[in-house]
mmCIF file of C-alpha atoms and ligand atoms in Angstrom:
data_model
loop_
_atom_site.group_PDB
_atom_site.id
_atom_site.type_symbol
_atom_site.label_atom_id
_atom_site.label_comp_id
_atom_site.label_asym_id
_atom_site.label_seq_id
_atom_site.Cartn_x
_atom_site.Cartn_y
_atom_site.Cartn_z
ATOM 1 C CA MET A 69 -26.882 9.465 15.667
ATOM 2 C CA ASP A 70 -23.345 9.168 16.900
ATOM 3 C CA VAL A 71 -21.511 5.861 17.102
ATOM 4 C CA GLU A 72 -21.669 5.715 20.902
ATOM 5 C CA ASN A 73 -25.449 5.852 20.983
ATOM 6 C CA GLU A 74 -25.704 3.448 18.117
ATOM 7 C CA GLU A 75 -23.573 0.913 19.997
ATOM 8 C CA ARG A 76 -25.730 1.218 23.087
ATOM 9 C CA THR A 77 -29.055 0.592 21.343
ATOM 10 C CA ALA A 78 -30.316 -2.655 22.838
ATOM 11 C CA GLY A 79 -30.867 -5.552 20.474
ATOM 12 C CA THR A 80 -29.130 -3.897 17.525
ATOM 13 C CA PRO A 81 -25.987 -5.770 16.508
ATOM 14 C CA ALA A 82 -22.963 -3.468 16.345
ATOM 15 C CA PRO A 83 -22.095 -2.648 12.735
ATOM 16 C CA PRO A 84 -18.902 -4.361 11.541
ATOM 17 C CA THR A 85 -16.151 -1.832 12.139
ATOM 18 C CA GLN A 86 -13.061 -1.576 10.028
ATOM 19 C CA PRO A 87 -9.877 -2.101 12.022
ATOM 20 C CA LEU A 88 -7.803 1.008 12.744
ATOM 21 C CA ILE A 89 -4.598 -0.986 12.339
ATOM 22 C CA SER A 90 -4.494 -3.787 9.818
ATOM 23 C CA GLY A 91 -1.314 -5.646 8.942
ATOM 24 C CA SER A 92 -1.499 -8.502 6.430
ATOM 25 C CA GLN A 93 1.341 -10.938 5.844
ATOM 26 C CA ILE A 94 4.011 -8.424 6.757
ATOM 27 C CA HIS A 95 7.569 -9.339 5.883
ATOM 28 C CA LYS A 96 10.535 -7.129 6.660
ATOM 29 C CA VAL A 97 14.024 -7.708 5.349
ATOM 30 C CA TYR A 98 17.079 -5.613 6.219
ATOM 31 C CA GLU A 99 20.074 -5.663 3.931
ATOM 32 C CA VAL A 100 23.159 -5.960 6.086
ATOM 33 C CA GLY A 101 26.233 -5.741 3.866
ATOM 34 C CA ARG A 102 25.604 -8.418 1.257
ATOM 35 C CA ASP A 103 23.219 -10.363 3.482
ATOM 36 C CA ARG A 104 19.459 -10.135 3.551
ATOM 37 C CA VAL A 105 18.184 -10.642 7.070
ATOM 38 C CA GLU A 106 14.507 -11.372 7.389
ATOM 39 C CA ILE A 107 13.366 -9.712 10.620
ATOM 40 C CA LEU A 108 9.574 -10.109 10.371
ATOM 41 C CA HIS A 109 7.948 -13.203 8.869
ATOM 42 C CA ASP A 110 4.366 -13.240 7.698
ATOM 43 C CA ILE A 111 2.758 -11.203 10.455
ATOM 44 C CA SER A 112 -0.961 -10.469 10.256
ATOM 45 C CA LEU A 113 -2.839 -8.556 12.924
ATOM 46 C CA ARG A 114 -5.815 -6.259 13.415
ATOM 47 C CA VAL A 115 -6.489 -3.679 16.099
ATOM 48 C CA HIS A 116 -9.962 -2.174 16.339
ATOM 49 C CA GLY A 117 -11.231 1.029 17.891
ATOM 50 C CA ARG A 118 -11.294 1.086 21.700
ATOM 51 C CA GLU A 119 -8.596 -1.586 21.924
ATOM 52 C CA MET A 120 -5.335 -1.387 23.837
ATOM 53 C CA VAL A 121 -3.117 -4.204 22.629
ATOM 54 C CA ALA A 122 0.311 -5.191 23.950
ATOM 55 C CA VAL A 123 3.185 -6.680 21.952
ATOM 56 C CA MET A 124 5.650 -8.795 23.915
ATOM 57 C CA GLY A 125 8.581 -11.019 23.090
ATOM 58 C CA PRO A 126 12.253 -11.599 23.824
ATOM 59 C CA SER A 127 14.734 -8.842 23.032
ATOM 60 C CA GLY A 128 15.504 -8.802 19.300
ATOM 61 C CA SER A 129 12.275 -10.588 18.361
ATOM 62 C CA GLY A 130 11.215 -7.685 16.115
ATOM 63 C CA LYS A 131 8.798 -5.697 18.316
ATOM 64 C CA SER A 132 10.171 -2.247 17.477
ATOM 65 C CA THR A 133 10.500 -3.131 13.793
ATOM 66 C CA LEU A 134 6.859 -4.250 13.729
ATOM 67 C CA LEU A 135 5.730 -0.945 15.246
ATOM 68 C CA TYR A 136 7.851 1.022 12.736
ATOM 69 C CA CYS A 137 6.316 -0.925 9.843
ATOM 70 C CA LEU A 138 2.748 -0.440 11.088
ATOM 71 C CA ALA A 139 3.324 3.285 11.636
ATOM 72 C CA GLY A 140 4.862 3.781 8.187
ATOM 73 C CA LEU A 141 8.273 4.697 9.617
ATOM 74 C CA GLU A 142 9.750 1.676 7.843
ATOM 75 C CA GLU A 143 8.588 0.287 4.533
ATOM 76 C CA VAL A 144 7.470 -3.343 4.575
ATOM 77 C CA THR A 145 9.314 -5.705 2.222
ATOM 78 C CA GLY A 146 6.161 -7.730 1.654
ATOM 79 C CA GLY A 147 2.544 -7.613 2.730
ATOM 80 C CA GLN A 148 0.301 -4.704 3.454
ATOM 81 C CA VAL A 149 -0.395 -2.142 6.166
ATOM 82 C CA VAL A 150 -3.700 -0.275 6.265
ATOM 83 C CA ILE A 151 -4.196 2.407 8.898
ATOM 84 C CA ASN A 152 -7.693 3.737 9.418
ATOM 85 C CA GLY A 153 -8.633 2.609 5.916
ATOM 86 C CA VAL A 154 -5.521 4.070 4.264
ATOM 87 C CA ASN A 155 -3.136 1.654 2.559
ATOM 88 C CA LEU A 156 0.386 2.871 3.343
ATOM 89 C CA ALA A 157 1.868 1.289 0.204
ATOM 90 C CA GLY A 158 2.800 3.817 -2.431
ATOM 91 C CA ARG A 159 2.241 6.848 -0.201
ATOM 92 C CA SER A 160 4.931 9.475 -0.495
ATOM 93 C CA ARG A 161 7.134 10.265 2.466
ATOM 94 C CA THR A 162 5.399 13.638 2.729
ATOM 95 C CA ASP A 163 1.974 11.986 2.822
ATOM 96 C CA LEU A 164 3.111 9.544 5.477
ATOM 97 C CA ALA A 165 4.659 12.298 7.575
ATOM 98 C CA LYS A 166 1.455 14.328 7.325
ATOM 99 C CA MET A 167 -0.586 11.325 8.373
ATOM 100 C CA ARG A 168 1.723 10.621 11.306
ATOM 101 C CA ARG A 169 1.435 14.202 12.519
ATOM 102 C CA SER A 170 -2.341 14.272 12.350
ATOM 103 C CA GLU A 171 -3.595 10.754 13.081
ATOM 104 C CA LEU A 172 -0.760 8.646 14.435
ATOM 105 C CA GLY A 173 1.100 9.160 17.671
ATOM 106 C CA PHE A 174 4.417 7.374 18.030
ATOM 107 C CA MET A 175 6.232 7.228 21.321
ATOM 108 C CA PHE A 176 9.797 6.040 20.652
ATOM 109 C CA GLN A 177 11.749 3.723 22.911
ATOM 110 C CA SER A 178 14.510 6.357 22.868
ATOM 111 C CA TYR A 179 12.019 9.246 23.400
ATOM 112 C CA ASN A 180 13.351 11.320 20.434
ATOM 113 C CA LEU A 181 13.164 14.618 22.296
ATOM 114 C CA VAL A 182 14.870 17.626 20.711
ATOM 115 C CA PRO A 183 17.610 18.642 23.180
ATOM 116 C CA THR A 184 17.528 22.344 22.293
ATOM 117 C CA LEU A 185 13.788 22.656 22.955
ATOM 118 C CA THR A 186 12.063 22.890 26.335
ATOM 119 C CA ALA A 187 9.667 20.180 27.495
ATOM 120 C CA ALA A 188 6.668 22.295 26.478
ATOM 121 C CA GLU A 189 8.188 23.006 23.046
ATOM 122 C CA ASN A 190 8.874 19.303 22.572
ATOM 123 C CA VAL A 191 5.225 18.561 23.340
ATOM 124 C CA GLU A 192 4.141 21.213 20.852
ATOM 125 C CA LEU A 193 6.541 19.979 18.156
ATOM 126 C CA PRO A 194 4.153 17.806 16.076
ATOM 127 C CA TYR A 195 1.885 20.835 15.759
ATOM 128 C CA LEU A 196 4.742 23.167 14.828
ATOM 129 C CA LEU A 197 5.962 20.716 12.175
ATOM 130 C CA GLY A 198 2.486 20.673 10.687
ATOM 131 C CA SER A 199 2.252 24.509 10.885
ATOM 132 C CA ARG A 200 -0.683 24.162 13.251
ATOM 133 C CA LYS A 201 -1.387 25.576 16.688
ATOM 134 C CA PRO A 202 -2.499 23.313 19.512
ATOM 135 C CA ALA A 203 -5.749 24.291 21.240
ATOM 136 C CA ALA A 204 -5.221 26.700 24.133
ATOM 137 C CA GLY A 205 -4.043 24.884 27.235
ATOM 138 C CA LEU A 206 -3.516 21.552 25.492
ATOM 139 C CA VAL A 207 0.257 21.442 26.017
ATOM 140 C CA ALA A 208 -0.066 22.388 29.699
ATOM 141 C CA GLN A 209 -2.823 19.811 30.129
ATOM 142 C CA ALA A 210 -0.712 17.037 28.584
ATOM 143 C CA LEU A 211 2.248 17.922 30.812
ATOM 144 C CA ALA A 212 -0.054 17.944 33.855
ATOM 145 C CA GLN A 213 -1.439 14.537 32.892
ATOM 146 C CA VAL A 214 2.030 13.014 33.249
ATOM 147 C CA GLY A 215 2.863 14.987 36.404
ATOM 148 C CA LEU A 216 5.242 17.466 34.768
ATOM 149 C CA SER A 217 3.396 20.770 35.204
ATOM 150 C CA GLU A 218 6.446 22.300 36.850
ATOM 151 C CA HIS A 219 8.828 21.198 34.082
ATOM 152 C CA GLY A 220 7.455 22.955 30.998
ATOM 153 C CA ASP A 221 10.533 25.193 30.749
ATOM 154 C CA SER A 222 13.096 22.475 31.468
ATOM 155 C CA ARG A 223 15.285 21.072 28.735
ATOM 156 C CA PRO A 224 15.684 17.292 28.329
ATOM 157 C CA SER A 225 19.334 17.347 29.486
ATOM 158 C CA SER A 226 18.264 18.575 32.934
ATOM 159 C CA MET A 227 15.592 15.888 33.305
ATOM 160 C CA SER A 228 15.850 12.268 34.480
ATOM 161 C CA GLY A 229 15.218 9.385 32.076
ATOM 162 C CA GLY A 230 11.782 8.859 33.570
ATOM 163 C CA GLU A 231 10.905 12.550 33.186
ATOM 164 C CA GLN A 232 12.051 12.536 29.564
ATOM 165 C CA GLN A 233 9.925 9.477 28.926
ATOM 166 C CA ARG A 234 6.935 11.320 30.363
ATOM 167 C CA VAL A 235 7.596 14.329 28.101
ATOM 168 C CA ALA A 236 7.547 11.915 25.156
ATOM 169 C CA LEU A 237 4.203 10.614 26.378
ATOM 170 C CA ALA A 238 2.817 14.135 26.888
ATOM 171 C CA ARG A 239 3.771 14.811 23.269
ATOM 172 C CA VAL A 240 1.649 11.947 21.932
ATOM 173 C CA LEU A 241 -1.185 12.727 24.365
ATOM 174 C CA ALA A 242 -1.342 16.334 23.113
ATOM 175 C CA GLN A 243 -1.573 15.006 19.562
ATOM 176 C CA ARG A 244 -4.847 13.280 20.424
ATOM 177 C CA PRO A 245 -3.970 10.528 17.943
ATOM 178 C CA LYS A 246 -6.471 8.072 16.535
ATOM 179 C CA VAL A 247 -3.801 5.414 16.590
ATOM 180 C CA LEU A 248 -1.168 5.486 19.298
ATOM 181 C CA PHE A 249 2.005 3.417 19.045
ATOM 182 C CA ALA A 250 4.231 3.286 22.110
ATOM 183 C CA ASP A 251 7.531 1.415 22.299
ATOM 184 C CA GLU A 252 8.139 0.441 25.931
ATOM 185 C CA PRO A 253 6.376 3.534 27.302
ATOM 186 C CA THR A 254 6.941 2.594 30.951
ATOM 187 C CA GLY A 255 10.493 1.230 30.631
ATOM 188 C CA ALA A 256 12.114 4.046 32.642
ATOM 189 C CA LEU A 257 9.311 4.605 35.156
ATOM 190 C CA ASP A 258 8.666 3.382 38.678
ATOM 191 C CA THR A 259 5.504 1.390 39.375
ATOM 192 C CA ARG A 260 3.400 4.378 40.413
ATOM 193 C CA MET A 261 4.369 6.552 37.434
ATOM 194 C CA GLY A 262 4.055 3.538 35.150
ATOM 195 C CA ARG A 263 0.444 3.235 36.238
ATOM 196 C CA VAL A 264 -0.236 6.931 35.585
ATOM 197 C CA VAL A 265 1.263 6.653 32.098
ATOM 198 C CA LEU A 266 -0.656 3.492 31.300
ATOM 199 C CA GLU A 267 -3.919 5.036 32.436
ATOM 200 C CA ALA A 268 -3.292 8.018 30.159
ATOM 201 C CA ILE A 269 -2.648 5.674 27.217
ATOM 202 C CA GLY A 270 -5.717 3.621 28.128
ATOM 203 C CA GLU A 271 -7.827 6.752 28.181
ATOM 204 C CA ILE A 272 -6.866 7.440 24.565
ATOM 205 C CA ALA A 273 -7.217 3.813 23.513
ATOM 206 C CA HIS A 274 -10.616 3.293 25.063
ATOM 207 C CA THR A 275 -12.146 6.362 23.452
ATOM 208 C CA SER A 276 -14.436 5.761 20.511
ATOM 209 C CA GLY A 277 -12.555 5.609 17.212
ATOM 210 C CA GLN A 278 -9.083 5.329 18.764
ATOM 211 C CA CYS A 279 -6.703 2.542 19.752
ATOM 212 C CA ALA A 280 -3.219 1.867 21.111
ATOM 213 C CA LEU A 281 -0.551 -0.708 20.359
ATOM 214 C CA ILE A 282 2.221 -0.831 22.936
ATOM 215 C CA VAL A 283 5.402 -2.821 23.279
ATOM 216 C CA THR A 284 6.191 -3.839 26.827
ATOM 217 C CA HIS A 285 8.359 -6.235 28.806
ATOM 218 C CA ASP A 286 6.207 -5.873 31.907
ATOM 219 C CA PRO A 287 3.527 -8.561 32.484
ATOM 220 C CA ASN A 288 1.648 -6.113 34.751
ATOM 221 C CA VAL A 289 1.422 -3.594 31.913
ATOM 222 C CA ALA A 290 0.355 -6.286 29.439
ATOM 223 C CA ALA A 291 -2.304 -7.525 31.870
ATOM 224 C CA GLN A 292 -3.963 -4.112 31.720
ATOM 225 C CA CYS A 293 -4.336 -4.409 27.944
ATOM 226 C CA ASP A 294 -7.287 -6.004 26.165
ATOM 227 C CA ARG A 295 -5.110 -8.423 24.212
ATOM 228 C CA VAL A 296 -1.489 -9.462 24.198
ATOM 229 C CA LEU A 297 0.422 -10.567 21.083
ATOM 230 C CA PHE A 298 3.643 -12.541 21.469
ATOM 231 C CA LEU A 299 6.522 -12.389 18.988
ATOM 232 C CA ARG A 300 9.424 -14.785 18.734
ATOM 233 C CA ASP A 301 12.120 -14.548 16.074
ATOM 234 C CA GLY A 302 9.955 -12.192 14.029
ATOM 235 C CA ARG A 303 6.875 -14.413 14.059
ATOM 236 C CA LEU A 304 3.578 -13.920 15.815
ATOM 237 C CA VAL A 305 3.413 -17.092 17.885
ATOM 238 C CA ALA A 306 0.673 -16.551 20.483
ATOM 239 C CA GLU A 307 -2.158 -14.294 21.475
ATOM 240 C CA MET A 308 -3.985 -13.918 24.794
ATOM 241 C CA VAL A 309 -7.249 -12.130 25.469
ATOM 242 C CA GLN A 310 -7.460 -10.292 28.810
ATOM 243 C CA PRO A 311 -4.830 -12.443 30.526
ATOM 244 C CA ASP A 312 -3.701 -11.799 34.088
ATOM 245 C CA SER A 313 -0.066 -10.958 34.759
ATOM 246 C CA ALA A 314 0.806 -14.506 35.905
ATOM 247 C CA GLN A 315 -0.497 -15.958 32.632
ATOM 248 C CA VAL A 316 1.494 -13.381 30.662
ATOM 249 C CA ALA A 317 4.656 -14.097 32.654
ATOM 250 C CA ALA A 318 4.256 -17.846 32.080
ATOM 251 C CA GLN A 319 3.775 -17.399 28.320
ATOM 252 C CA LEU A 320 6.780 -15.085 28.125
ATOM 253 C CA ALA A 321 8.959 -17.503 30.088
ATOM 254 C CA ALA A 322 7.923 -20.334 27.751
ATOM 255 C CA LEU A 323 8.848 -18.241 24.686
ATOM 256 C CA THR A 324 12.174 -17.155 26.140
ATOM 257 C CA SER A 325 13.228 -20.670 27.065
ATOM 258 C CA GLU A 326 12.181 -22.011 23.644
ATOM 259 C CA ALA A 327 14.214 -19.230 22.021
ATOM 260 C CA GLU A 328 17.385 -20.350 23.807
HETATM 261 N N1 ADP B 159 18.139 -1.077 10.603
HETATM 262 C C1 ADP B 159 18.431 -2.362 10.850
HETATM 263 N N2 ADP B 159 19.293 -3.039 10.063
HETATM 264 C C2 ADP B 159 19.578 -4.340 10.310
HETATM 265 N N3 ADP B 159 19.057 -5.061 11.324
HETATM 266 C C3 ADP B 159 18.206 -4.447 12.138
HETATM 267 C C4 ADP B 159 17.829 -3.077 11.961
HETATM 268 N N4 ADP B 159 16.954 -2.744 12.946
HETATM 269 C C5 ADP B 159 16.794 -3.845 13.691
HETATM 270 N N5 ADP B 159 17.548 -4.864 13.222
HETATM 271 C C6 ADP B 159 17.602 -6.233 13.771
HETATM 272 O O1 ADP B 159 16.279 -6.727 13.794
HETATM 273 C C7 ADP B 159 16.055 -7.565 14.913
HETATM 274 C C8 ADP B 159 14.823 -7.086 15.651
HETATM 275 O O2 ADP B 159 15.089 -5.810 16.210
HETATM 276 P P1 ADP B 159 14.006 -5.005 17.015
HETATM 277 O O3 ADP B 159 12.797 -4.849 16.179
HETATM 278 O O4 ADP B 159 14.657 -3.771 17.535
HETATM 279 O O5 ADP B 159 13.685 -6.028 18.220
HETATM 280 P P2 ADP B 159 12.998 -5.771 19.641
HETATM 281 O O6 ADP B 159 12.357 -4.427 19.621
HETATM 282 O O7 ADP B 159 12.030 -6.905 19.794
HETATM 283 O O8 ADP B 159 14.101 -5.872 20.653
HETATM 284 C C9 ADP B 159 17.328 -7.516 15.730
HETATM 285 O O9 ADP B 159 18.072 -8.680 15.435
HETATM 286 C C10 ADP B 159 18.026 -6.277 15.229
HETATM 287 O O10 ADP B 159 19.418 -6.417 15.339
HETATM 288 MG MG1 MG B 160 12.677 -2.675 20.748
#
């Protein structure tokens, strides 16, 4: 019996599922010159399958750093990160890179496109790095999903910021990741394209056995997520379940004014 049918069986309680993302008491310290700057303080969070969760907070509150730590791109200074049952501590860089290519999708705030490659080649890159071939039509399908069918042969330098951001999204969509991290995935997009991108992320997140954690500044984006986590000065200070955009905006305004 597959999980979907199991979940739908009336009267049977759903089996306890292990979270796909689990962070326990995460601390992150950067050494700056002779100083140690603690960026993340004691952050614990869980994201389960079929969840799309937003992370919000004032600029500099540690949102990107938290995503890097959870995705194994940065090592935590203290605490533990477990992704899909795998404890990231002690894994070699090669192991982590392999895991990121196969199970984790990371959409960077700065897109991280390779300028010498075309849009289609950029989308295919995670497969090429893992010496794998994407299924036939997958790259074209991902580009179509973000409205860039005509741009497969374009290089990033000839594309607008919004188009580059959509190539970065097509790249994670084509990966079909179990766990999708996206750092401000709609930052450079207009409202209509932002909605398209968010729907594509939601489609991944709301599929059985997958989830998404996205950083956003936009209360409308956060309101389309299942939960919203709020960071301030590197601490997790609030959480809302299925808030509307006005509630999110009010919480964010409260955090920002307290931070000043
Ligand atoms: N590599 C680094 N070395 C030192 N400080 C850093 C580094 N990366 C980020 N920071 C600092 O950590 C804080 C949080 O940064 P970041 O996670 O990018 O915040 P956000 O994404 O919420 O804007 C900022 O004060 C930033 O200057
Ligand atoms: Mg950031």
